[in-house]
Amino acid sequence: MTAIGWFQILLYCVVVVALVQPLGWYMTRVFSGERTFLSPVLRPVEAAIYWIGGVDERREQHWLTYTVAMLLFHVGGFLIIYGLMRLQAALPFNPAGQSAVAEDLSFNTAISFLTNTNWQNYGGESTLSYLVQMLGLTHQNFLSAATGVALALALIRGFSRASVRTVGNFWVDVTRCTLYVLLPICVVYSLFLVWQGMPQTLGGYVDATTLEGAKQTIALGPVASQVAIKMLGTNGGGFFNANAAHPFENPTALSNFVQMVSIFAIGAALTNVFGRMVGNQRQGWAILAVMGVLFIAGVAVTYWAEANGTTMMQALSLTGGNMEGKEVRFGIPASSLFAVITTAASCGAVNAMHDSFTALGGMIPLINMQLGEVIVGGVGAGLYGMLLFVILSIFVAGLMVGRTPEYVGKKIEAREVKMAMLAILVLPLMYLGWTAVAVVFPPAVASMANAGPHGFTEVLYAYTSSTGNNGSAFAGLTGNTFFYNLTLASAMFVGRFFMIVPAMAIAGSLAGKKSIPPSAGTFPTTGGLFVGLVVGVILIIGGLTFFPALALGPIVEQLAMTAGTLF
């Protein structure tokens, strides 16, 4: 570990925290329907969209209506992506002549992108046309990200409102998020990426001759526009197979830094939106502090593990750390930081191959996802996931003092606790259940590139990533098989929607309750004690649920490594 490495990590944290308040202030005004500096240009467009869609922006929805609208919206998204991939060979903007995508892979990819997972069992430049990349994937990147933010807003309104039956209007929330937040930032962001050297073209692939005289085809395309929303919307799906390790998808150290900042920007700022909407910004800072503690701990362990390398490297006096699978452009600090960021958020973009990390270095990204990706998390999804843990923590605090638990003026009762537990427990069912099946099912075992605990970790990582709607992978696993395409798709679907429905039920229940002023017995939720309690609850639930599986994978691999055995 080096001083410059720690400086990069510190600088990153400072920049993200500095963006929280201004971006939070702006988004609060947008979602409250207040005027912003973009209103003169975008308000007529917004009104036209409502008119075309037959939406009354003043009419709000019950939580169940809001949820049904969201689900129907995703049915349309699935049909668009699936249809484009199956008809790809007959559609325009296909300079490389890509053929139609197989049924099972099209199904997996359609579920992947509408759930904001972006798990990719294919190489983008060798499988998809420009039209599918733009109209299918980039388009859905915007809408899945906007959906996550809309759902977080509905839950925030549940806490901030009193004695009402509505939690907002799904169509209005998605429109405003896309139009006022995602699109303006991505336009500027895309131009920045082009300036850094990223392609943005509809021209065909380029043939080149190498110094050895061999012919090489260099894939190009509308890359910058997809990368901007893939990072800002914590989608993660790469235009190229190598994702953010590809020089056309992440050309410079500056583009790498900005991409990392953009992954956390909206998710972190939503904590400030929460604080503003409940009338106490310290509540938002407390939630961000919980995320920050878990994030810094993960970065420290990963950076230490990768900087020290393996026992065999140390025995050979290779003190430079573990550079396997990493870009020399970024080195160990930026690669370790990126790995923790992308799995703390449900992004899934990678600038280094996690399969080549040390056992402990690869375990932290795995744990980040297993905890529900609440450490900032996906845009919107991270906040409502964290609020579920807050509800459980407040319930525990209430048991300690013998009082009905309260949070930001709302009593937390049996209904909210049951819904929170249902949402949290459905995730391990997918992580662990499908892993158990895959490691004993011969066709699934044949896809593992490594034997022993590392191969087990590859499978566990795949189902954890898909259920957590992350999309990153231990690249040693061959996922483009009928078994993995279907089972990973089911994990993505359950991980997204079986968590959303209970969260929305909580939003509706809280919105209908009266607000209660704090009393002498109210547990304070803006200080260090609260932050420590929530961190403790998250780690205890995660440890009790996942330690046995981790012991079979990265933990035993680390112990074997110290004895000189590598996998």
JSON list of C-alpha atoms in Angstrom, two decimals, residues 31 61 66 70 73-74 142-157 167-178 182 266 270 277 379-381 384 496 500 504 507:
[
{"chain": "A", "resi": 31, "resn": "PHE", "atom": "CA", "xyz": [-39.37, 15.53, -7.50]},
{"chain": "A", "resi": 61, "resn": "GLN", "atom": "CA", "xyz": [-51.55, 6.70, -6.76]},
{"chain": "A", "resi": 66, "resn": "TYR", "atom": "CA", "xyz": [-48.03, 2.57, -8.10]},
{"chain": "A", "resi": 70, "resn": "MET", "atom": "CA", "xyz": [-44.22, -0.20, -12.35]},
{"chain": "A", "resi": 73, "resn": "PHE", "atom": "CA", "xyz": [-43.98, -0.80, -17.37]},
{"chain": "A", "resi": 74, "resn": "HIS", "atom": "CA", "xyz": [-41.36, -3.53, -17.09]},
{"chain": "A", "resi": 142, "resn": "PHE", "atom": "CA", "xyz": [-32.29, 5.02, -18.37]},
{"chain": "A", "resi": 143, "resn": "LEU", "atom": "CA", "xyz": [-35.67, 3.55, -17.49]},
{"chain": "A", "resi": 144, "resn": "SER", "atom": "CA", "xyz": [-34.50, 0.91, -15.00]},
{"chain": "A", "resi": 145, "resn": "ALA", "atom": "CA", "xyz": [-32.43, 3.54, -13.19]},
{"chain": "A", "resi": 146, "resn": "ALA", "atom": "CA", "xyz": [-35.35, 5.98, -13.14]},
{"chain": "A", "resi": 147, "resn": "THR", "atom": "CA", "xyz": [-37.57, 3.22, -11.76]},
{"chain": "A", "resi": 148, "resn": "GLY", "atom": "CA", "xyz": [-35.19, 2.63, -8.84]},
{"chain": "A", "resi": 149, "resn": "VAL", "atom": "CA", "xyz": [-35.20, 6.32, -7.97]},
{"chain": "A", "resi": 150, "resn": "ALA", "atom": "CA", "xyz": [-39.01, 6.47, -8.27]},
{"chain": "A", "resi": 151, "resn": "LEU", "atom": "CA", "xyz": [-39.44, 3.57, -5.84]},
{"chain": "A", "resi": 152, "resn": "ALA", "atom": "CA", "xyz": [-37.07, 5.19, -3.36]},
{"chain": "A", "resi": 153, "resn": "LEU", "atom": "CA", "xyz": [-39.10, 8.38, -3.58]},
{"chain": "A", "resi": 154, "resn": "ALA", "atom": "CA", "xyz": [-42.31, 6.46, -2.86]},
{"chain": "A", "resi": 155, "resn": "LEU", "atom": "CA", "xyz": [-40.78, 5.02, 0.32]},
{"chain": "A", "resi": 156, "resn": "ILE", "atom": "CA", "xyz": [-39.44, 8.45, 1.34]},
{"chain": "A", "resi": 157, "resn": "ARG", "atom": "CA", "xyz": [-42.95, 9.87, 0.96]},
{"chain": "A", "resi": 167, "resn": "VAL", "atom": "CA", "xyz": [-47.26, 7.75, -2.37]},
{"chain": "A", "resi": 168, "resn": "GLY", "atom": "CA", "xyz": [-46.90, 9.72, -5.62]},
{"chain": "A", "resi": 169, "resn": "ASN", "atom": "CA", "xyz": [-47.42, 8.98, -9.30]},
{"chain": "A", "resi": 170, "resn": "PHE", "atom": "CA", "xyz": [-45.11, 6.42, -10.90]},
{"chain": "A", "resi": 171, "resn": "TRP", "atom": "CA", "xyz": [-45.35, 7.89, -14.39]},
{"chain": "A", "resi": 172, "resn": "VAL", "atom": "CA", "xyz": [-44.54, 11.40, -13.15]},
{"chain": "A", "resi": 173, "resn": "ASP", "atom": "CA", "xyz": [-41.61, 10.23, -11.02]},
{"chain": "A", "resi": 174, "resn": "VAL", "atom": "CA", "xyz": [-40.04, 8.22, -13.87]},
{"chain": "A", "resi": 175, "resn": "THR", "atom": "CA", "xyz": [-40.53, 11.07, -16.34]},
{"chain": "A", "resi": 176, "resn": "ARG", "atom": "CA", "xyz": [-38.99, 13.69, -14.07]},
{"chain": "A", "resi": 177, "resn": "CYS", "atom": "CA", "xyz": [-36.05, 11.49, -13.11]},
{"chain": "A", "resi": 178, "resn": "THR", "atom": "CA", "xyz": [-35.25, 10.72, -16.74]},
{"chain": "A", "resi": 182, "resn": "LEU", "atom": "CA", "xyz": [-30.43, 11.42, -15.95]},
{"chain": "A", "resi": 266, "resn": "ILE", "atom": "CA", "xyz": [-27.05, 9.81, -7.27]},
{"chain": "A", "resi": 270, "resn": "LEU", "atom": "CA", "xyz": [-30.63, 10.43, -2.36]},
{"chain": "A", "resi": 277, "resn": "MET", "atom": "CA", "xyz": [-38.17, 15.48, 2.57]},
{"chain": "A", "resi": 379, "resn": "VAL", "atom": "CA", "xyz": [-29.76, 4.43, -7.71]},
{"chain": "A", "resi": 380, "resn": "GLY", "atom": "CA", "xyz": [-32.81, 4.33, -5.48]},
{"chain": "A", "resi": 381, "resn": "ALA", "atom": "CA", "xyz": [-32.49, 0.64, -4.69]},
{"chain": "A", "resi": 384, "resn": "TYR", "atom": "CA", "xyz": [-34.82, 1.70, 0.05]},
{"chain": "A", "resi": 496, "resn": "ARG", "atom": "CA", "xyz": [-35.51, -7.02, -8.01]},
{"chain": "A", "resi": 500, "resn": "ILE", "atom": "CA", "xyz": [-39.75, -4.00, -4.26]},
{"chain": "A", "resi": 504, "resn": "MET", "atom": "CA", "xyz": [-43.86, -0.48, -1.41]},
{"chain": "A", "resi": 507, "resn": "ALA", "atom": "CA", "xyz": [-44.44, 2.93, 2.00]}
]
